[in-house]
Coordinates of C-alpha atoms in Angstrom, one line a residue:
M15 CA 82.3 71.2 69.4
D16 CA 82.7 74.2 67.1
F17 CA 86.2 75.6 66.4
K18 CA 84.9 79.0 65.0
Y19 CA 84.1 81.9 67.2
D20 CA 83.5 85.6 67.0
I21 CA 86.0 86.4 69.8
I22 CA 88.7 84.4 71.5
V23 CA 90.0 85.7 74.9
V24 CA 93.3 84.3 76.0
G25 CA 93.8 84.1 79.7
A26 CA 91.1 84.0 82.5
G27 CA 92.5 86.5 84.9
H28 CA 90.6 89.7 85.8
A29 CA 91.1 91.3 82.4
G30 CA 90.1 88.1 80.5
C31 CA 87.0 87.4 82.6
E32 CA 85.7 91.0 82.1
A33 CA 86.5 91.0 78.4
A34 CA 84.9 87.6 77.8
T35 CA 81.7 88.2 79.7
A36 CA 81.3 91.7 78.2
A37 CA 81.7 90.3 74.6
A38 CA 79.3 87.4 75.3
N39 CA 76.7 89.5 77.0
L40 CA 76.7 91.8 74.0
G41 CA 76.0 88.8 71.7
S42 CA 79.3 87.7 70.4
K43 CA 80.1 84.0 70.4
T44 CA 83.1 84.0 72.7
L45 CA 85.7 81.4 73.7
L46 CA 87.7 81.9 76.9
I47 CA 91.0 79.9 76.9
T48 CA 92.7 79.3 80.3
M49 CA 95.5 77.1 81.5
D50 CA 93.5 76.0 84.6
M51 CA 89.7 76.3 84.9
N52 CA 90.1 75.9 88.7
K53 CA 91.9 79.2 88.9
I54 CA 89.7 81.6 87.0
A55 CA 90.2 85.2 88.2
Q56 CA 92.8 83.9 90.7
M57 CA 93.9 86.7 93.1
S58 CA 97.6 86.2 92.5
C59 CA 98.7 88.7 95.1
N60 CA 96.6 90.4 97.7
P61 CA 93.1 88.9 98.2
A62 CA 91.6 92.4 98.1
V63 CA 89.8 94.5 95.5
G64 CA 89.6 98.3 95.4
G65 CA 91.6 100.9 97.3
I66 CA 92.7 104.4 96.4
A67 CA 91.4 105.2 92.9
K68 CA 91.2 101.4 92.2
G69 CA 87.9 101.3 94.0
Q70 CA 86.5 104.0 91.6
I71 CA 87.6 101.7 88.7
V72 CA 85.6 98.8 90.1
R73 CA 82.5 100.9 90.5
E74 CA 83.0 102.0 86.9
I75 CA 83.3 98.4 85.7
D76 CA 80.0 97.7 87.6
A77 CA 78.3 100.8 86.1
L78 CA 79.2 99.6 82.7
G79 CA 77.6 96.2 83.3
G80 CA 80.8 94.3 84.3
Q81 CA 81.1 91.7 87.0
M82 CA 84.0 92.6 89.3
G83 CA 81.9 94.7 91.7
I84 CA 79.2 92.0 92.0
V85 CA 81.8 89.3 92.7
S86 CA 83.7 91.5 95.2
D87 CA 80.5 92.2 97.2
K88 CA 79.4 88.6 97.2
T89 CA 82.8 87.3 98.4
A90 CA 83.7 90.2 100.7
I91 CA 84.9 89.4 104.2
Q92 CA 85.7 93.0 105.1
F93 CA 84.6 96.3 103.5
R94 CA 86.2 99.7 104.2
M95 CA 85.7 103.1 102.6
L96 CA 89.1 104.6 102.5
N97 CA 89.9 108.4 102.9
R98 CA 86.6 109.2 104.6
S99 CA 88.4 112.1 106.4
K100 CA 88.9 113.8 103.1
G101 CA 86.5 115.1 100.5
P102 CA 84.3 112.7 98.5
A103 CA 86.5 112.9 95.4
M104 CA 89.0 110.9 97.4
W105 CA 86.7 108.3 99.0
S106 CA 87.7 104.9 97.7
P107 CA 85.9 101.6 98.5
R108 CA 88.0 98.5 99.3
V109 CA 87.2 94.9 100.3
Q110 CA 89.1 91.9 101.6
S111 CA 87.8 88.9 99.6
D112 CA 87.6 85.2 100.2
R113 CA 90.1 84.1 97.6
I114 CA 88.5 80.6 96.9
K115 CA 84.9 81.9 96.8
F116 CA 86.0 84.7 94.5
I117 CA 87.1 82.1 92.0
E118 CA 84.0 80.1 92.5
E119 CA 81.7 83.1 92.0
W120 CA 83.5 84.1 88.8
R121 CA 83.4 80.6 87.4
S122 CA 79.7 80.4 88.1
I123 CA 79.1 83.6 86.2
I124 CA 81.2 82.5 83.2
E125 CA 79.5 79.0 83.1
N126 CA 76.1 80.7 83.1
T127 CA 76.7 83.4 80.6
S128 CA 75.1 82.8 77.2
N129 CA 77.4 82.7 74.2
L130 CA 80.5 82.1 76.4
Y131 CA 82.5 78.9 76.2
L132 CA 85.6 77.6 78.1
W133 CA 88.6 75.7 76.9
Q134 CA 91.5 74.5 79.2
D135 CA 94.7 74.8 77.3
T136 CA 97.7 77.1 76.6
V137 CA 97.8 79.3 73.5
T138 CA 101.2 79.1 71.8
A139 CA 100.7 81.0 68.6
L140 CA 98.4 83.4 66.7
F141 CA 97.3 83.1 63.1
F142 CA 97.4 86.2 60.8
R143 CA 96.2 87.0 57.3
N144 CA 96.4 90.4 55.4
G145 CA 97.3 92.3 58.6
E146 CA 94.7 91.0 60.8
V147 CA 94.4 88.2 63.4
T148 CA 92.3 85.2 62.4
G149 CA 92.7 82.7 65.3
V150 CA 95.0 80.8 67.7
K151 CA 96.8 77.6 68.1
T152 CA 97.2 75.8 71.4
R153 CA 99.8 73.5 73.0
M154 CA 97.5 70.5 72.3
G155 CA 97.7 71.4 68.6
V156 CA 94.0 72.6 68.5
E157 CA 93.3 75.5 66.1
F158 CA 90.5 77.9 66.7
S159 CA 89.5 80.7 64.3
A160 CA 88.0 84.0 65.4
K161 CA 87.2 87.5 64.0
S162 CA 88.9 89.1 67.0
V163 CA 91.4 87.9 69.6
V164 CA 91.9 89.6 73.1
L165 CA 95.3 88.8 74.8
T166 CA 95.2 89.0 78.6
N167 CA 98.2 86.9 79.4
G168 CA 99.0 88.5 82.8
T169 CA 102.4 87.5 84.2
F170 CA 102.6 84.3 82.2
L171 CA 104.6 85.3 79.1
N172 CA 108.0 83.9 79.8
G173 CA 107.3 84.2 83.5
L174 CA 110.3 83.6 85.8
I175 CA 110.0 83.3 89.6
H176 CA 112.8 84.3 92.0
I177 CA 113.3 83.3 95.6
G178 CA 116.9 84.4 96.5
R179 CA 119.2 82.6 94.0
V180 CA 116.5 80.1 93.2
Q181 CA 114.8 80.6 89.8
M182 CA 111.8 78.7 88.4
G183 CA 109.8 79.2 85.3
G184 CA 106.2 80.1 86.0
G185 CA 103.4 82.6 85.7
R186 CA 102.4 82.1 89.3
M187 CA 103.8 79.8 92.0
S188 CA 103.2 76.2 90.9
E189 CA 101.8 77.3 87.5
P190 CA 103.7 77.0 84.2
A191 CA 104.8 80.0 82.1
S192 CA 103.7 80.5 78.6
A193 CA 106.3 80.6 75.8
G194 CA 106.2 81.4 72.1
M195 CA 103.7 84.3 71.9
T196 CA 106.2 87.1 72.7
E197 CA 108.7 85.8 70.2
Q198 CA 106.0 85.6 67.4
L199 CA 104.7 89.1 68.1
R200 CA 108.2 90.5 68.3
E201 CA 109.0 89.0 64.9
I202 CA 106.2 91.0 63.2
G203 CA 107.3 94.3 64.8
F204 CA 105.8 94.6 68.3
K205 CA 108.1 96.2 70.9
T206 CA 108.4 94.2 74.2
D207 CA 110.2 94.5 77.4
R208 CA 110.4 92.8 80.9
M209 CA 108.7 93.8 84.1
K210 CA 109.0 92.6 87.7
T211 CA 106.4 92.4 90.4
G212 CA 106.3 90.5 93.7
T213 CA 104.1 89.0 96.4
P214 CA 104.5 88.6 100.1
V215 CA 104.8 85.6 102.4
R216 CA 101.6 83.6 103.4
I217 CA 101.3 82.9 107.1
D218 CA 99.5 80.3 109.2
G219 CA 97.3 82.3 111.5
R220 CA 97.5 79.5 114.2
S221 CA 101.1 80.5 114.7
V222 CA 100.5 84.2 115.2
D223 CA 100.1 85.9 118.6
F224 CA 97.2 88.2 117.8
S225 CA 97.3 89.8 121.2
L226 CA 100.4 91.7 120.0
L227 CA 98.7 93.1 116.9
E228 CA 96.4 96.1 116.5
E229 CA 93.0 95.1 115.2
Q230 CA 91.5 96.8 112.1
K231 CA 87.8 96.2 111.8
G232 CA 85.8 96.9 108.7
D233 CA 82.9 99.3 108.1
N234 CA 79.3 98.2 108.8
D235 CA 77.2 100.5 106.7
F236 CA 75.4 100.6 103.3
H237 CA 78.5 101.1 101.1
K238 CA 79.4 98.4 98.6
F239 CA 80.7 98.1 95.0
S240 CA 77.7 97.2 92.9
Y241 CA 74.9 99.6 92.1
M242 CA 72.6 96.6 91.9
D243 CA 70.5 96.8 95.1
R244 CA 69.9 93.0 95.2
I245 CA 73.7 92.4 95.6
Q246 CA 74.8 92.4 99.2
R247 CA 77.6 91.2 101.4
E248 CA 76.8 87.7 102.5
L249 CA 79.9 86.3 104.2
T250 CA 81.0 86.6 107.9
Q251 CA 83.1 89.7 108.2
R252 CA 86.7 89.4 109.5
S253 CA 89.3 91.8 110.9
C254 CA 92.7 92.7 109.5
W255 CA 95.6 93.3 111.8
I256 CA 98.5 95.8 112.0
T257 CA 102.1 95.5 113.1
Y258 CA 105.4 97.1 112.3
T259 CA 109.0 96.1 111.4
S260 CA 111.9 97.3 113.6
E261 CA 115.6 98.0 113.3
E262 CA 116.3 94.4 114.3
V263 CA 114.1 93.2 111.4
H264 CA 115.8 95.6 109.0
S265 CA 119.3 94.3 110.1
L266 CA 118.3 90.7 109.5
L267 CA 116.9 91.7 106.0
R268 CA 120.2 93.5 105.1
T269 CA 122.2 90.3 105.7
G270 CA 120.4 88.8 102.6
L271 CA 120.8 91.8 100.2
S272 CA 123.8 90.1 98.5
E273 CA 121.4 87.2 97.6
S274 CA 118.5 89.5 96.6
P275 CA 117.7 89.2 92.9
L276 CA 117.0 92.9 92.9
Y277 CA 120.5 93.8 94.1
N278 CA 122.8 91.1 92.8
G279 CA 122.0 91.7 89.1
Q280 CA 119.8 88.6 88.8
I281 CA 116.7 90.7 88.0
Q282 CA 117.2 93.4 85.3
S283 CA 113.6 94.3 84.6
I284 CA 111.4 97.2 85.7
G285 CA 109.9 97.0 89.2
P286 CA 107.0 98.8 90.9
R287 CA 107.8 102.1 92.6
Y288 CA 104.5 102.3 94.5
C289 CA 104.4 98.8 95.9
P290 CA 108.1 98.1 96.7
S291 CA 109.5 95.0 98.2
I292 CA 110.6 95.1 101.9
E293 CA 114.2 95.0 100.8
T294 CA 113.7 98.0 98.5
K295 CA 112.0 99.9 101.4
I296 CA 115.0 99.4 103.8
V297 CA 117.4 100.6 101.1
T298 CA 115.4 103.5 99.7
F299 CA 114.1 104.6 103.1
A300 CA 117.2 103.8 105.1
E301 CA 116.4 106.5 107.7
K302 CA 113.1 104.9 108.7
T303 CA 113.3 102.6 111.7
S304 CA 110.0 100.8 111.0
H305 CA 107.5 100.0 108.3
Q306 CA 103.8 99.3 108.7
L307 CA 102.5 95.8 107.9
F308 CA 99.0 94.5 107.5
L309 CA 98.1 90.9 108.3
E310 CA 95.0 90.2 106.1
P311 CA 92.8 87.0 106.0
E312 CA 92.6 85.1 102.8
G313 CA 89.1 83.8 103.3
E314 CA 86.1 83.5 105.6
T315 CA 87.3 80.4 107.4
T316 CA 90.9 79.8 106.4
H317 CA 93.9 80.2 108.7
E318 CA 95.9 81.5 105.8
Y319 CA 97.0 85.2 106.0
Y320 CA 98.7 87.6 103.6
L321 CA 101.3 89.9 105.0
N322 CA 100.7 93.1 103.1
G323 CA 103.9 95.3 103.0
F324 CA 106.3 92.4 103.2
S325 CA 106.7 91.6 99.5
S326 CA 110.1 90.0 99.1
S327 CA 112.4 87.9 96.8
L328 CA 115.0 87.3 99.5
P329 CA 116.1 83.8 100.4
L330 CA 113.6 81.8 102.4
Q331 CA 115.7 81.6 105.6
I332 CA 116.2 85.4 105.6
Q333 CA 112.5 86.0 105.2
L334 CA 111.8 83.6 108.1
N335 CA 114.5 85.1 110.4
A336 CA 113.2 88.6 109.8
L337 CA 109.6 87.6 110.5
Q338 CA 110.5 85.9 113.7
A339 CA 112.0 89.1 114.9
I340 CA 108.5 90.7 114.9
P341 CA 107.0 89.8 118.4
A342 CA 103.6 88.6 117.0
F343 CA 105.4 86.2 114.6
R344 CA 108.0 84.8 117.0
N345 CA 106.7 81.3 116.5
V346 CA 105.5 81.8 112.9
H347 CA 104.8 79.0 110.5
I348 CA 104.6 80.1 106.8
F349 CA 102.7 78.4 104.0
R350 CA 104.8 80.0 101.2
P351 CA 107.6 82.6 101.1
G352 CA 107.3 85.8 99.2
Y353 CA 108.8 85.8 95.7
A354 CA 109.4 88.1 92.7
I355 CA 108.3 87.3 89.2
E356 CA 109.6 88.7 85.9
Y357 CA 107.4 88.6 82.8
D358 CA 107.1 90.1 79.3
F359 CA 104.9 93.1 78.5
F360 CA 104.2 95.1 75.4
D361 CA 104.7 98.9 75.0
P362 CA 101.1 100.1 75.3
R363 CA 101.8 103.0 72.9
Q364 CA 101.3 100.4 70.2
L365 CA 97.6 100.4 71.0
N366 CA 94.6 102.5 69.8
P367 CA 92.2 104.0 72.5
T368 CA 90.0 100.9 71.9
L369 CA 93.0 98.7 73.0
E370 CA 93.2 97.3 69.5
T371 CA 96.8 97.0 68.4
K372 CA 98.0 99.4 65.7
L373 CA 100.1 96.7 63.9
V374 CA 97.4 94.0 63.7
R375 CA 93.7 94.6 63.1
N376 CA 91.2 92.9 65.5
L377 CA 94.0 92.0 68.0
F378 CA 93.5 93.5 71.4
F379 CA 95.7 93.6 74.5
A380 CA 94.4 94.1 78.1
G381 CA 95.8 93.9 81.6
Q382 CA 99.4 93.3 82.7
I383 CA 100.4 92.6 79.1
N384 CA 100.2 96.4 78.7
G385 CA 102.5 97.1 81.7
T386 CA 99.9 97.7 84.3
T387 CA 99.6 96.2 87.8
G388 CA 96.4 95.4 89.8
Y389 CA 93.3 93.5 89.3
E390 CA 91.2 96.6 89.0
E391 CA 93.3 98.2 86.2
A392 CA 93.2 94.8 84.4
G393 CA 89.4 94.5 84.7
G394 CA 88.9 98.1 83.5
Q395 CA 91.0 97.4 80.4
G396 CA 89.3 94.0 79.9
I397 CA 85.8 95.4 79.7
V398 CA 86.8 98.1 77.2
A399 CA 88.7 95.5 75.0
G400 CA 85.8 93.1 75.2
I401 CA 83.3 95.8 74.1
N402 CA 85.5 96.9 71.2
A403 CA 86.2 93.3 70.1
H404 CA 82.5 92.8 69.8
I405 CA 82.0 96.1 67.9
N406 CA 84.8 95.0 65.5
C407 CA 82.9 91.8 64.8
H408 CA 79.4 93.3 64.5
G409 CA 79.8 96.9 63.6
G410 CA 79.3 100.2 65.5
A411 CA 81.2 103.2 66.6
P412 CA 84.4 102.5 68.7
F413 CA 83.8 102.6 72.4
T414 CA 86.2 104.9 74.3
L415 CA 86.1 106.8 77.6
R416 CA 87.3 110.3 78.0
R417 CA 89.5 111.5 80.9
D418 CA 86.6 113.5 82.4
E419 CA 84.3 110.5 82.0
A420 CA 86.1 107.7 83.9
Y421 CA 89.3 106.6 85.7
I422 CA 89.3 103.8 83.1
G423 CA 89.6 106.6 80.5
V424 CA 92.5 108.2 82.4
L425 CA 94.2 104.8 82.6
I426 CA 93.9 103.9 78.9
D427 CA 94.9 107.4 77.8
D428 CA 97.9 107.4 80.0
L429 CA 99.0 104.0 78.7
I430 CA 98.6 104.7 75.0
T431 CA 99.9 108.3 75.2
K432 CA 102.7 108.2 77.7
G433 CA 103.7 104.5 77.8
V434 CA 105.1 103.0 81.0
D435 CA 108.5 103.0 82.6
E436 CA 107.3 100.9 85.6
P437 CA 104.2 98.8 86.4
Y438 CA 101.4 101.3 86.0
R439 CA 99.1 101.7 89.1
M440 CA 96.2 104.1 89.3
F441 CA 96.1 106.9 91.8
T442 CA 93.6 109.7 92.2
S443 CA 96.4 112.1 91.5
R444 CA 96.6 110.9 87.9
A445 CA 93.1 112.3 87.2
E446 CA 92.6 116.0 86.5
Y447 CA 88.9 115.8 87.2
R448 CA 88.6 114.0 90.5
I449 CA 85.5 115.9 91.6
L450 CA 83.7 114.6 88.5
L451 CA 85.1 111.0 88.8
R452 CA 83.8 110.1 92.3
Q453 CA 83.0 106.6 93.4
D454 CA 79.3 107.5 94.2
N455 CA 78.4 108.7 90.6
A456 CA 80.0 106.1 88.3
D457 CA 76.5 104.9 87.4
E458 CA 75.5 108.5 86.4
R459 CA 78.6 108.8 84.2
L460 CA 78.6 105.4 82.5
T461 CA 75.4 103.3 82.8
Q462 CA 73.4 105.1 80.2
R463 CA 76.2 104.6 77.7
A464 CA 76.5 100.9 78.5
Y465 CA 72.7 100.6 78.3
R466 CA 72.7 102.0 74.7
L467 CA 75.4 99.5 73.9
G468 CA 73.3 96.7 75.2
L469 CA 75.7 95.7 78.0
A470 CA 73.9 97.3 81.0
T471 CA 70.5 95.7 81.6
S472 CA 67.2 97.5 81.9
E473 CA 67.3 96.6 85.6
R474 CA 70.5 98.7 86.0
M475 CA 69.0 101.6 84.0
N476 CA 65.8 101.6 86.1
L477 CA 67.8 101.8 89.3
L478 CA 69.8 104.7 87.9
E479 CA 66.7 106.6 86.8
E480 CA 65.1 106.0 90.2
K481 CA 68.2 107.3 92.0
Q482 CA 68.4 110.4 89.8
R483 CA 64.7 111.2 90.4
E484 CA 65.0 110.9 94.2
V485 CA 68.3 112.9 94.3
E486 CA 66.8 115.7 92.2
R487 CA 63.7 115.7 94.4
I488 CA 65.8 116.2 97.6
I489 CA 67.9 119.0 95.9
D490 CA 64.7 120.7 94.6
F491 CA 63.3 120.6 98.1
A492 CA 66.5 122.1 99.6
R493 CA 66.6 124.8 96.9
N494 CA 63.0 125.9 97.5
F495 CA 62.4 125.4 101.3
S496 CA 62.9 128.5 103.4
V497 CA 64.5 128.2 106.9
K498 CA 63.4 130.8 109.4
A499 CA 66.2 132.1 111.6
D500 CA 64.1 132.3 114.8
R501 CA 62.9 128.7 114.5
I502 CA 66.1 127.0 113.6
N503 CA 68.7 129.0 115.7
P504 CA 68.0 127.1 118.9
Y505 CA 68.8 123.8 117.1
L506 CA 71.8 125.3 115.4
E507 CA 73.2 126.3 118.8
T508 CA 72.9 122.6 120.0
L509 CA 75.1 121.7 116.9
Q510 CA 77.6 124.4 118.0
T511 CA 77.3 126.2 114.6
A512 CA 76.7 129.9 114.0
P513 CA 73.1 131.0 114.2
L514 CA 71.3 132.6 111.2
K515 CA 70.9 136.4 111.1
H516 CA 68.0 136.1 108.7
G517 CA 66.1 133.4 106.9
V518 CA 67.8 131.4 104.1
K519 CA 67.0 128.6 101.7
L520 CA 67.8 125.2 103.2
I521 CA 70.4 124.5 100.5
E522 CA 72.5 127.4 101.8
L523 CA 72.5 126.0 105.3
L524 CA 73.5 122.6 104.0
T525 CA 76.7 124.0 102.5
R526 CA 78.1 124.3 106.1
P527 CA 80.7 121.6 106.8
H528 CA 79.0 120.1 109.8
I529 CA 75.4 120.3 108.6
D530 CA 73.9 117.4 106.7
L531 CA 70.4 116.3 105.5
E532 CA 69.9 113.7 108.2
T533 CA 70.9 116.1 111.0
M534 CA 68.6 118.9 109.7
S535 CA 65.7 116.5 109.3
H536 CA 65.5 116.3 113.1
A537 CA 64.5 119.9 113.2
I538 CA 62.7 120.3 109.9
A539 CA 59.6 118.1 109.7
P540 CA 58.9 118.5 105.9
L541 CA 62.5 117.4 105.2
R542 CA 62.0 114.4 107.4
E543 CA 59.0 113.5 105.3
V544 CA 60.9 113.8 102.1
L545 CA 63.7 111.6 103.3
D546 CA 61.4 109.0 104.8
S547 CA 59.5 108.7 101.6
I548 CA 62.6 107.2 99.8
K549 CA 61.8 103.5 99.5
N550 CA 65.0 102.0 98.2
R551 CA 68.7 102.7 98.8
K552 CA 67.9 105.6 101.1
E553 CA 71.4 106.1 102.5
E554 CA 73.0 106.0 99.1
I555 CA 70.6 108.6 97.6
I556 CA 70.9 110.9 100.6
E557 CA 74.7 110.8 100.4
S558 CA 74.6 111.5 96.6
A559 CA 72.3 114.5 97.1
E560 CA 74.5 115.9 99.9
I561 CA 77.7 115.6 97.8
K562 CA 76.0 117.5 94.9
I563 CA 74.7 120.2 97.2
K564 CA 77.9 120.7 99.2
Y565 CA 80.3 120.6 96.2
E566 CA 78.1 122.2 93.6
G567 CA 80.5 125.1 92.9
Y568 CA 83.5 122.8 92.6
I569 CA 81.6 120.4 90.3
K570 CA 80.5 123.2 88.0
R571 CA 84.0 124.7 87.8
E572 CA 85.6 121.3 87.0
K573 CA 82.9 120.6 84.4
M574 CA 83.7 123.9 82.7
M575 CA 87.4 123.0 82.6
A576 CA 86.6 119.6 81.2
D577 CA 84.3 121.1 78.5
K578 CA 87.1 123.5 77.5
I579 CA 89.6 120.7 77.1
N580 CA 87.0 118.5 75.4
R581 CA 86.8 121.0 72.5
L582 CA 90.4 119.9 71.8
E583 CA 89.3 116.3 72.1
D584 CA 86.9 117.0 69.3
I585 CA 89.6 118.1 66.9
R586 CA 90.7 114.8 65.3
I587 CA 94.2 114.6 63.7
K588 CA 94.9 110.9 63.3
D589 CA 96.5 110.2 59.9
R590 CA 96.2 113.9 58.9
F591 CA 99.8 114.9 59.1
N592 CA 103.2 113.7 58.0
Y593 CA 104.9 115.0 61.2
N594 CA 108.4 114.3 59.9
A595 CA 107.8 116.9 57.2
I596 CA 106.7 119.7 59.6
Q597 CA 110.0 121.4 60.3
S598 CA 108.4 124.0 62.6
L599 CA 107.9 121.1 65.1
S600 CA 110.7 120.3 67.5
T601 CA 112.7 117.2 66.7
E602 CA 111.3 115.3 69.7
A603 CA 107.8 116.3 68.9
R604 CA 108.2 115.0 65.3
Q605 CA 109.5 111.7 66.6
K606 CA 106.8 111.3 69.3
L607 CA 103.9 112.3 67.2
T608 CA 105.0 110.0 64.4
A609 CA 105.3 107.1 66.8
I610 CA 102.0 107.5 68.5
N611 CA 99.9 109.1 65.8
P612 CA 97.5 110.7 68.3
E613 CA 93.7 110.6 67.8
T614 CA 93.1 114.3 68.7
I615 CA 94.9 117.5 69.5
A616 CA 94.1 117.0 73.2
Q617 CA 95.9 113.6 73.2
A618 CA 98.8 115.1 71.3
S619 CA 99.1 117.8 74.0
R620 CA 99.5 115.0 76.7
I621 CA 102.4 113.3 74.9
P622 CA 105.7 113.8 76.9
G623 CA 108.0 115.9 74.8
V624 CA 105.3 117.7 72.8
S625 CA 105.3 121.3 73.9
P626 CA 102.5 124.0 73.9
N627 CA 104.4 125.6 71.0
D628 CA 104.2 122.3 69.0
I629 CA 100.4 122.2 69.6
S630 CA 100.1 125.8 68.4
V631 CA 101.9 124.8 65.2
L632 CA 99.4 122.0 64.6
L633 CA 96.4 124.3 65.3
V634 CA 97.7 126.8 62.8
L635 CA 98.1 124.1 60.2
L636 CA 94.6 122.9 60.9
G637 CA 93.3 126.4 60.5
R638 CA 94.9 126.6 57.1

């Protein structure tokens, strides 16, 4: 066994797995260290991937040549495209996954990735020399050396679990916490704090009265996460179920508030605003008489269910009493109560856009260690950290993503520029360029860049080029084909849409809300021939062409806005100013700019507390 590697990745969660496979696939000799090889990419909370904005991130990971989309498709037991009633900028894919098969699939990928090695152990310390990381030491006393180290410790750094007044050290239920790393990094100058997250009760489906629940079935169409056409959903699809809390449930929950770690002072750390515990909901939204709950299966065949919306750290008996007040759970048996967990994280403003730390060269942070929450946010950071760790070892330009290029770019820029005051979760509202960052076009945005790096395969690139050719062929046809009013009007009347007064190009007709390519192909034989000639991924290609046709004006306008802002992204200012010496800047701006040392004028403009006037001062100084 060798003890020298190009890259060591600490932690085999969603960030760690993406970082390790990306680095190894790029050619770096990579070691992935995990406490438990049987829990690789464990879904600690909800056994689901994707959702609002998160689904776009997974498609971006896939477009870059990452693995999360492939694993999610292969282990999906339900797929849904959320927000279909809204515009395509808001469409977000989501799957329920088989938790055990998800782990098995990831482990199979890791064990069959060249240049990637596993070691089961706990890292307790890092080695440094001349301002850069040189390796790690484990609990077993083993020392490994590396040119780069990626920390993806998740919730394990000094993790503490709470169930009522009961406290247990742990990174997840029944898994030990990791100690020593935070203290070592704090000693050399890193700023750290504590965060809190939680997870709901797990329920035995055999004790549930499903006749009292509302069934929620999945979609049965062509949509999926991976752009690889050979990857398909293979498992039996299962339903989710909906129910609601009540005033009686809320009254029972209130009886335990004095024993809730969130309200009795036991937990002092920062909790998530957008995924609150059930006790937080009944306090914050005291006027609401009910809250929606989703009962979600944990696997293809298991009786274990996850109760989404019932995250809690209340005492066990209080959780059980409240559940039994819901009619469908009157005779409920639970496998495990909900619990809260506190853990250490590091201020992400201590990172460069590559996710390399500013204090220590070749040391990268990715995932919940940066104050984020969610598998998808972790995976997106992981692949960027893994790529840049490889580049640091072997040379090349740093790999970063702009805000108009990817949700991953928005995520990382938000973290390193604004920091976090609660667990960071991605939403579509965080992105200025939602029309550009759609779930359908992540391959067009990112695959070519990943192919040039050597991460996306030629198979991926060929699929992208084929898709682009077919989409352009459809758009060219629609742009050039003339529709005669007298021939098409009888058909338009059957669709209950206004008849034409004169002939138009097909593309003009397709901009109507209720007109689409498939519908018009029933009346326009040449269009039918074009669509039928598409050999592969027909539905995906037609959908992509339609979005580009219908939203062409919006897309162009947003692209112009992005190009204007990107001119500021091109003005690099890192290390060019002594901000404390510029008296014409506001005091807050001097402090913030000094602390963050932004890469560009555009990044400086996004720092909270830096005003447009401060930016004008910097531009004047640059002009001089």
